[in-house]
PDB file of C-alpha atoms in Angstrom:
ATOM      1  CA  MET A   1     -69.597   0.072 -10.418  1.00 77.00           C
ATOM      2  CA  PHE A   2     -68.321  -3.507 -10.289  1.00 93.00           C
ATOM      3  CA  LEU A   3     -71.341  -5.033  -8.495  1.00 97.00           C
ATOM      4  CA  ASP A   4     -74.415  -2.826  -8.226  1.00 97.00           C
ATOM      5  CA  VAL A   5     -77.510  -3.998  -6.358  1.00 98.00           C
ATOM      6  CA  ASN A   6     -80.197  -1.389  -6.914  1.00 97.00           C
ATOM      7  CA  LYS A   7     -83.440  -1.337  -4.919  1.00 97.00           C
ATOM      8  CA  ILE A   8     -84.255  -5.042  -5.060  1.00 98.00           C
ATOM      9  CA  HIS A   9     -87.407  -6.584  -3.610  1.00 98.00           C
ATOM     10  CA  THR A  10     -87.322 -10.310  -2.843  1.00 98.00           C
ATOM     11  CA  TYR A  11     -90.183 -12.509  -1.684  1.00 97.00           C
ATOM     12  CA  TYR A  12     -90.599 -16.005  -0.266  1.00 95.00           C
ATOM     13  CA  GLY A  13     -94.053 -16.801  -1.562  1.00 93.00           C
ATOM     14  CA  LYS A  14     -96.180 -13.868  -0.389  1.00 93.00           C
ATOM     15  CA  SER A  15     -93.729 -12.827   2.346  1.00 95.00           C
ATOM     16  CA  HIS A  16     -91.879  -9.639   1.417  1.00 97.00           C
ATOM     17  CA  ILE A  17     -88.345 -10.311   2.709  1.00 97.00           C
ATOM     18  CA  LEU A  18     -86.209  -7.589   1.078  1.00 97.00           C
ATOM     19  CA  SER A  19     -87.433  -4.091   0.296  1.00 97.00           C
ATOM     20  CA  ASP A  20     -85.429  -1.504  -1.687  1.00 97.00           C
ATOM     21  CA  VAL A  21     -82.089  -3.115  -0.776  1.00 98.00           C
ATOM     22  CA  PHE A  22     -79.126  -1.382  -2.402  1.00 97.00           C
ATOM     23  CA  ILE A  23     -75.440  -2.348  -2.197  1.00 98.00           C
ATOM     24  CA  GLN A  24     -72.385  -1.403  -4.244  1.00 97.00           C
ATOM     25  CA  VAL A  25     -69.075  -3.256  -4.215  1.00 97.00           C
ATOM     26  CA  GLU A  26     -65.978  -1.979  -5.997  1.00 95.00           C
ATOM     27  CA  ARG A  27     -63.300  -4.139  -7.605  1.00 93.00           C
ATOM     28  CA  GLY A  28     -60.702  -5.230  -5.049  1.00 92.00           C
ATOM     29  CA  LYS A  29     -62.780  -3.921  -2.126  1.00 95.00           C
ATOM     30  CA  THR A  30     -64.869  -5.539   0.601  1.00 97.00           C
ATOM     31  CA  ALA A  31     -68.343  -4.499   1.677  1.00 98.00           C
ATOM     32  CA  ALA A  32     -69.712  -5.906   4.930  1.00 98.00           C
ATOM     33  CA  LEU A  33     -73.428  -6.613   5.261  1.00 98.00           C
ATOM     34  CA  LEU A  34     -74.329  -6.515   8.956  1.00 97.00           C
ATOM     35  CA  GLY A  35     -77.494  -6.972  10.981  1.00 95.00           C
ATOM     36  CA  ARG A  36     -79.192  -9.183  13.512  1.00 94.00           C
ATOM     37  CA  ASN A  37     -80.279 -12.731  12.692  1.00 92.00           C
ATOM     38  CA  GLY A  38     -83.331 -13.012  10.463  1.00 93.00           C
ATOM     39  CA  VAL A  39     -83.192  -9.542   8.862  1.00 96.00           C
ATOM     40  CA  GLY A  40     -82.469 -10.803   5.329  1.00 96.00           C
ATOM     41  CA  LYS A  41     -78.666 -10.921   4.997  1.00 97.00           C
ATOM     42  CA  SER A  42     -78.488 -14.457   3.568  1.00 96.00           C
ATOM     43  CA  THR A  43     -81.490 -13.720   1.343  1.00 97.00           C
ATOM     44  CA  THR A  44     -79.596 -10.744  -0.089  1.00 98.00           C
ATOM     45  CA  LEU A  45     -76.711 -12.989  -1.143  1.00 98.00           C
ATOM     46  CA  LYS A  46     -79.133 -15.586  -2.536  1.00 97.00           C
ATOM     47  CA  SER A  47     -80.891 -12.829  -4.496  1.00 98.00           C
ATOM     48  CA  ILE A  48     -77.617 -11.748  -6.094  1.00 98.00           C
ATOM     49  CA  ILE A  49     -76.564 -15.284  -7.047  1.00 97.00           C
ATOM     50  CA  GLY A  50     -80.037 -16.099  -8.404  1.00 97.00           C
ATOM     51  CA  ILE A  51     -81.251 -18.687  -5.880  1.00 96.00           C
ATOM     52  CA  THR A  52     -84.097 -16.409  -4.775  1.00 96.00           C
ATOM     53  CA  PRO A  53     -84.290 -13.886  -7.633  1.00 95.00           C
ATOM     54  CA  PRO A  54     -85.831 -10.516  -6.790  1.00 97.00           C
ATOM     55  CA  ARG A  55     -89.199  -9.579  -8.265  1.00 96.00           C
ATOM     56  CA  LYS A  56     -88.289  -5.906  -8.558  1.00 97.00           C
ATOM     57  CA  GLY A  57     -85.077  -3.929  -8.838  1.00 97.00           C
ATOM     58  CA  SER A  58     -81.809  -4.410 -10.686  1.00 97.00           C
ATOM     59  CA  ILE A  59     -78.554  -6.288 -10.103  1.00 98.00           C
ATOM     60  CA  ARG A  60     -75.682  -5.450 -12.446  1.00 97.00           C
ATOM     61  CA  PHE A  61     -72.241  -7.028 -12.585  1.00 97.00           C
ATOM     62  CA  LYS A  62     -69.649  -5.211 -14.723  1.00 95.00           C
ATOM     63  CA  GLU A  63     -72.580  -3.366 -16.348  1.00 94.00           C
ATOM     64  CA  ILE A  64     -74.315  -6.650 -17.256  1.00 96.00           C
ATOM     65  CA  GLU A  65     -77.863  -7.072 -15.963  1.00 97.00           C
ATOM     66  CA  ILE A  66     -77.932 -10.398 -14.096  1.00 97.00           C
ATOM     67  CA  THR A  67     -81.345 -10.125 -12.426  1.00 96.00           C
ATOM     68  CA  GLY A  68     -83.334 -13.257 -13.232  1.00 91.00           C
ATOM     69  CA  MET A  69     -80.381 -15.234 -14.584  1.00 96.00           C
ATOM     70  CA  LYS A  70     -79.920 -18.822 -13.403  1.00 96.00           C
ATOM     71  CA  PRO A  71     -77.295 -19.291 -10.666  1.00 95.00           C
ATOM     72  CA  HIS A  72     -74.930 -21.312 -12.875  1.00 92.00           C
ATOM     73  CA  MET A  73     -74.942 -18.540 -15.496  1.00 94.00           C
ATOM     74  CA  ILE A  74     -74.194 -15.910 -12.849  1.00 95.00           C
ATOM     75  CA  CYS A  75     -71.312 -18.043 -11.577  1.00 93.00           C
ATOM     76  CA  ARG A  76     -69.903 -18.359 -15.093  1.00 91.00           C
ATOM     77  CA  LEU A  77     -69.857 -14.579 -15.396  1.00 93.00           C
ATOM     78  CA  GLY A  78     -67.505 -14.424 -12.414  1.00 93.00           C
ATOM     79  CA  ILE A  79     -69.501 -14.339  -9.174  1.00 96.00           C
ATOM     80  CA  GLY A  80     -68.742 -16.962  -6.528  1.00 94.00           C
ATOM     81  CA  TYR A  81     -70.965 -17.894  -3.605  1.00 95.00           C
ATOM     82  CA  VAL A  82     -69.918 -19.439  -0.295  1.00 93.00           C
ATOM     83  CA  PRO A  83     -73.115 -20.466   1.522  1.00 91.00           C
ATOM     84  CA  GLN A  84     -73.447 -20.691   5.269  1.00 86.00           C
ATOM     85  CA  GLU A  85     -74.476 -24.349   5.009  1.00 81.00           C
ATOM     86  CA  ARG A  86     -71.041 -25.655   3.835  1.00 77.00           C
ATOM     87  CA  ARG A  87     -72.371 -27.610   0.879  1.00 83.00           C
ATOM     88  CA  ILE A  88     -69.475 -29.921   0.129  1.00 91.00           C
ATOM     89  CA  PHE A  89     -69.798 -33.308  -1.553  1.00 94.00           C
ATOM     90  CA  PRO A  90     -69.522 -35.762   1.362  1.00 94.00           C
ATOM     91  CA  ASN A  91     -68.638 -38.787  -0.778  1.00 95.00           C
ATOM     92  CA  LEU A  92     -65.885 -37.044  -2.772  1.00 96.00           C
ATOM     93  CA  THR A  93     -62.333 -36.558  -1.539  1.00 97.00           C
ATOM     94  CA  VAL A  94     -60.962 -33.115  -0.752  1.00 97.00           C
ATOM     95  CA  ARG A  95     -59.134 -33.010  -4.094  1.00 97.00           C
ATOM     96  CA  GLN A  96     -62.232 -34.161  -5.994  1.00 97.00           C
ATOM     97  CA  ASN A  97     -64.312 -31.476  -4.248  1.00 96.00           C
ATOM     98  CA  LEU A  98     -61.794 -28.846  -5.331  1.00 96.00           C
ATOM     99  CA  LEU A  99     -61.812 -30.058  -8.928  1.00 94.00           C
ATOM    100  CA  THR A 100     -65.606 -29.599  -9.095  1.00 93.00           C
ATOM    101  CA  GLY A 101     -64.984 -25.866  -8.674  1.00 91.00           C
ATOM    102  CA  LEU A 102     -63.043 -25.558 -11.934  1.00 88.00           C
ATOM    103  CA  LYS A 103     -64.700 -23.681 -14.786  1.00 80.00           C
ATOM    104  CA  PRO A 104     -64.010 -24.843 -18.361  1.00 71.00           C
ATOM    105  CA  ASP A 105     -62.049 -22.639 -20.773  1.00 69.00           C
ATOM    106  CA  GLN A 106     -61.264 -20.037 -18.140  1.00 67.00           C
ATOM    107  CA  LYS A 107     -58.356 -17.702 -18.892  1.00 68.00           C
ATOM    108  CA  VAL A 108     -57.285 -15.546 -15.948  1.00 71.00           C
ATOM    109  CA  ASP A 109     -54.014 -14.157 -14.656  1.00 73.00           C
ATOM    110  CA  ASN A 110     -52.605 -15.935 -11.598  1.00 78.00           C
ATOM    111  CA  PRO A 111     -55.401 -18.538 -11.352  1.00 84.00           C
ATOM    112  CA  TRP A 112     -56.108 -20.460  -8.182  1.00 89.00           C
ATOM    113  CA  SER A 113     -54.788 -24.016  -8.305  1.00 90.00           C
ATOM    114  CA  ILE A 114     -54.914 -26.939  -5.904  1.00 93.00           C
ATOM    115  CA  GLU A 115     -51.275 -26.302  -5.017  1.00 93.00           C
ATOM    116  CA  ARG A 116     -51.961 -22.663  -4.249  1.00 90.00           C
ATOM    117  CA  ILE A 117     -55.010 -23.605  -2.182  1.00 91.00           C
ATOM    118  CA  TYR A 118     -52.922 -26.095  -0.221  1.00 93.00           C
ATOM    119  CA  ASN A 119     -50.306 -23.418   0.491  1.00 90.00           C
ATOM    120  CA  HIS A 120     -53.016 -21.403   2.237  1.00 84.00           C
ATOM    121  CA  PHE A 121     -54.790 -24.353   3.784  1.00 87.00           C
ATOM    122  CA  PRO A 122     -52.172 -26.982   4.732  1.00 90.00           C
ATOM    123  CA  LYS A 123     -54.886 -28.816   6.690  1.00 89.00           C
ATOM    124  CA  LEU A 124     -56.670 -29.514   3.408  1.00 93.00           C
ATOM    125  CA  LYS A 125     -53.428 -30.803   1.917  1.00 95.00           C
ATOM    126  CA  GLU A 126     -53.160 -33.242   4.816  1.00 95.00           C
ATOM    127  CA  ARG A 127     -56.720 -34.406   4.033  1.00 95.00           C
ATOM    128  CA  ASP A 128     -56.196 -34.527   0.259  1.00 96.00           C
ATOM    129  CA  ASN A 129     -57.483 -38.085  -0.173  1.00 96.00           C
ATOM    130  CA  GLN A 130     -60.078 -38.084   2.622  1.00 96.00           C
ATOM    131  CA  LYS A 131     -63.778 -37.864   1.843  1.00 96.00           C
ATOM    132  CA  GLY A 132     -65.647 -34.720   2.734  1.00 94.00           C
ATOM    133  CA  ARG A 133     -67.837 -36.382   5.320  1.00 93.00           C
ATOM    134  CA  HIS A 134     -64.785 -37.170   7.451  1.00 94.00           C
ATOM    135  CA  LEU A 135     -63.697 -33.511   7.743  1.00 93.00           C
ATOM    136  CA  SER A 136     -64.327 -31.373  10.795  1.00 88.00           C
ATOM    137  CA  GLY A 137     -66.710 -28.421  10.541  1.00 85.00           C
ATOM    138  CA  GLY A 138     -63.806 -26.003  10.205  1.00 84.00           C
ATOM    139  CA  GLU A 139     -62.175 -28.100   7.500  1.00 88.00           C
ATOM    140  CA  GLN A 140     -65.474 -28.277   5.618  1.00 90.00           C
ATOM    141  CA  GLN A 141     -65.715 -24.491   5.788  1.00 87.00           C
ATOM    142  CA  MET A 142     -62.182 -24.163   4.406  1.00 87.00           C
ATOM    143  CA  LEU A 143     -63.039 -26.606   1.625  1.00 93.00           C
ATOM    144  CA  THR A 144     -66.223 -24.693   0.710  1.00 92.00           C
ATOM    145  CA  ILE A 145     -64.284 -21.441   0.320  1.00 90.00           C
ATOM    146  CA  ALA A 146     -61.396 -23.138  -1.474  1.00 92.00           C
ATOM    147  CA  ARG A 147     -63.721 -24.850  -3.966  1.00 93.00           C
ATOM    148  CA  THR A 148     -65.298 -21.473  -4.779  1.00 92.00           C
ATOM    149  CA  LEU A 149     -61.857 -19.948  -5.341  1.00 91.00           C
ATOM    150  CA  MET A 150     -60.990 -22.694  -7.836  1.00 92.00           C
ATOM    151  CA  GLY A 151     -63.467 -20.993 -10.173  1.00 91.00           C
ATOM    152  CA  ASN A 152     -61.444 -17.746  -9.940  1.00 91.00           C
ATOM    153  CA  PRO A 153     -64.447 -15.508  -9.179  1.00 93.00           C
ATOM    154  CA  GLU A 154     -64.127 -11.749  -9.521  1.00 93.00           C
ATOM    155  CA  VAL A 155     -66.794 -11.181  -6.854  1.00 95.00           C
ATOM    156  CA  ILE A 156     -67.228 -13.518  -3.887  1.00 95.00           C
ATOM    157  CA  LEU A 157     -70.368 -13.585  -1.752  1.00 97.00           C
ATOM    158  CA  ILE A 158     -69.444 -15.097   1.624  1.00 95.00           C
ATOM    159  CA  ASP A 159     -72.077 -15.950   4.236  1.00 95.00           C
ATOM    160  CA  GLU A 160     -70.878 -16.195   7.869  1.00 93.00           C
ATOM    161  CA  PRO A 161     -67.477 -17.767   7.107  1.00 90.00           C
ATOM    162  CA  THR A 162     -66.136 -17.720  10.682  1.00 89.00           C
ATOM    163  CA  GLU A 163     -69.234 -19.053  12.450  1.00 85.00           C
ATOM    164  CA  GLY A 164     -68.285 -21.837  14.869  1.00 79.00           C
ATOM    165  CA  LEU A 165     -64.595 -21.832  13.911  1.00 83.00           C
ATOM    166  CA  ALA A 166     -61.615 -21.958  16.258  1.00 84.00           C
ATOM    167  CA  PRO A 167     -59.546 -18.738  16.496  1.00 88.00           C
ATOM    168  CA  LEU A 168     -56.618 -20.261  14.581  1.00 85.00           C
ATOM    169  CA  LEU A 169     -58.840 -21.197  11.636  1.00 84.00           C
ATOM    170  CA  ILE A 170     -60.415 -17.745  11.701  1.00 88.00           C
ATOM    171  CA  GLU A 171     -56.954 -16.200  11.286  1.00 88.00           C
ATOM    172  CA  VAL A 172     -56.336 -18.434   8.254  1.00 85.00           C
ATOM    173  CA  LEU A 173     -59.663 -17.424   6.678  1.00 86.00           C
ATOM    174  CA  VAL A 174     -59.056 -13.721   7.266  1.00 90.00           C
ATOM    175  CA  GLU A 175     -55.622 -14.003   5.640  1.00 88.00           C
ATOM    176  CA  MET A 176     -57.211 -15.830   2.709  1.00 85.00           C
ATOM    177  CA  MET A 177     -59.777 -13.053   2.234  1.00 89.00           C
ATOM    178  CA  ARG A 178     -56.980 -10.478   2.267  1.00 89.00           C
ATOM    179  CA  ASP A 179     -55.268 -12.465  -0.468  1.00 85.00           C
ATOM    180  CA  MET A 180     -58.483 -12.473  -2.516  1.00 85.00           C
ATOM    181  CA  LYS A 181     -58.618  -8.680  -2.313  1.00 87.00           C
ATOM    182  CA  GLU A 182     -54.976  -8.297  -3.265  1.00 85.00           C
ATOM    183  CA  ASN A 183     -55.743 -10.392  -6.352  1.00 82.00           C
ATOM    184  CA  GLY A 184     -58.429  -7.875  -7.308  1.00 85.00           C
ATOM    185  CA  SER A 185     -61.467  -9.840  -6.170  1.00 89.00           C
ATOM    186  CA  ALA A 186     -64.386  -7.971  -4.629  1.00 95.00           C
ATOM    187  CA  ILE A 187     -66.029  -9.439  -1.527  1.00 96.00           C
ATOM    188  CA  LEU A 188     -69.518  -9.022  -0.118  1.00 98.00           C
ATOM    189  CA  LEU A 189     -69.203 -10.384   3.404  1.00 97.00           C
ATOM    190  CA  VAL A 190     -71.973 -11.342   5.810  1.00 97.00           C
ATOM    191  CA  GLU A 191     -70.308 -11.713   9.195  1.00 94.00           C
ATOM    192  CA  GLN A 192     -71.548 -11.622  12.798  1.00 90.00           C
ATOM    193  CA  ASN A 193     -68.051 -11.020  14.195  1.00 91.00           C
ATOM    194  CA  LEU A 194     -67.922  -7.244  14.007  1.00 93.00           C
ATOM    195  CA  ASP A 195     -64.162  -6.994  14.572  1.00 93.00           C
ATOM    196  CA  ILE A 196     -63.434  -9.274  11.609  1.00 93.00           C
ATOM    197  CA  ALA A 197     -65.965  -7.546   9.365  1.00 95.00           C
ATOM    198  CA  LEU A 198     -64.457  -4.137  10.086  1.00 94.00           C
ATOM    199  CA  GLU A 199     -60.915  -5.434   9.707  1.00 93.00           C
ATOM    200  CA  LEU A 200     -61.683  -6.422   6.116  1.00 95.00           C
ATOM    201  CA  ALA A 201     -64.378  -4.033   4.889  1.00 96.00           C
ATOM    202  CA  GLU A 202     -63.969  -0.546   3.509  1.00 96.00           C
ATOM    203  CA  ARG A 203     -67.720  -0.054   3.303  1.00 97.00           C
ATOM    204  CA  VAL A 204     -70.520  -1.125   5.654  1.00 98.00           C
ATOM    205  CA  TYR A 205     -74.212  -1.784   5.074  1.00 98.00           C
ATOM    206  CA  VAL A 206     -76.587  -2.506   7.956  1.00 97.00           C
ATOM    207  CA  LEU A 207     -79.781  -4.396   7.237  1.00 97.00           C
ATOM    208  CA  SER A 208     -82.877  -4.143   9.445  1.00 96.00           C
ATOM    209  CA  LYS A 209     -86.205  -5.846   8.707  1.00 94.00           C
ATOM    210  CA  GLY A 210     -85.269  -6.361   5.072  1.00 96.00           C
ATOM    211  CA  SER A 211     -84.171  -2.788   4.325  1.00 97.00           C
ATOM    212  CA  ILE A 212     -80.873  -0.922   4.467  1.00 97.00           C
ATOM    213  CA  ALA A 213     -80.805   1.097   7.684  1.00 97.00           C
ATOM    214  CA  PHE A 214     -77.255   2.420   7.288  1.00 97.00           C
ATOM    215  CA  GLN A 215     -74.630   2.623   4.582  1.00 97.00           C
ATOM    216  CA  GLY A 216     -71.280   4.337   4.758  1.00 97.00           C
ATOM    217  CA  THR A 217     -67.543   3.925   5.121  1.00 97.00           C
ATOM    218  CA  ARG A 218     -66.014   1.879   7.918  1.00 96.00           C
ATOM    219  CA  GLU A 219     -65.004   5.131   9.615  1.00 96.00           C
ATOM    220  CA  GLU A 220     -68.530   6.536   9.380  1.00 97.00           C
ATOM    221  CA  PHE A 221     -69.912   3.338  10.861  1.00 96.00           C
ATOM    222  CA  LEU A 222     -67.425   3.384  13.734  1.00 94.00           C
ATOM    223  CA  GLY A 223     -68.411   6.988  14.452  1.00 95.00           C
ATOM    224  CA  ASP A 224     -72.138   6.188  14.650  1.00 94.00           C
ATOM    225  CA  GLU A 225     -72.712   4.584  18.033  1.00 93.00           C
ATOM    226  CA  GLU A 226     -76.491   4.985  17.728  1.00 94.00           C
ATOM    227  CA  VAL A 227     -76.632   2.754  14.641  1.00 94.00           C
ATOM    228  CA  ARG A 228     -74.578   0.041  16.331  1.00 92.00           C
ATOM    229  CA  LYS A 229     -76.785   0.103  19.445  1.00 92.00           C
ATOM    230  CA  LYS A 230     -80.070   0.207  17.531  1.00 93.00           C
ATOM    231  CA  TYR A 231     -79.423  -2.399  14.847  1.00 93.00           C
ATOM    232  CA  LEU A 232     -76.624  -4.696  16.039  1.00 91.00           C
ATOM    233  CA  GLU A 233     -76.545  -5.022  19.787  1.00 79.00           C
ATOM    234  CA  VAL A 234     -78.708  -7.747  21.303  1.00 58.00           C
TER     235      VAL A 234
END
């Protein structure tokens, strides 16, 4: 398995946030992690990337045990992380922000470049020399994703990428994620917009109170109305 999260337990201090969480993502596929607010979806991504490392369980990437590694080491192995908070550098230009995403001595086929990024995100090209703090929220979100892609990750963890975006920008982001998959990247997507999540994902995991309440194919999820009502509807 490309990315294998196996029964992890994550804590914030003494608070037990994740319990026995398991997720598998195959190369070139997308898994959607769904659930109501506050159930542990963002913590799951942070556990994988090493920001809040689990105290129990195993996380393996391409058969390498990454549990307990520092985030920068996990990123160097080929896992990218797009946080919900849009952590761009406000005092750097768009181009400078993109260049911070480059990894030294990286040899990959068909690497992401600034020119290729700008083909997907012409709005960023228009803002090439503007500082990050002058971008709109949607443009900052595009820049966060684009900067992650500059590192050519093989697995991308994306937390709520369409939140607060205009429909036109959402279409651009969805097309970008399709392109990532076609390039062989795996995606673990946290997304509140169910239609978008199901458009992209082959496999679905539903989180409830820090544990996996459902896992199955997109078709199995669509056929289980009880799960959708119990764990997703407000």
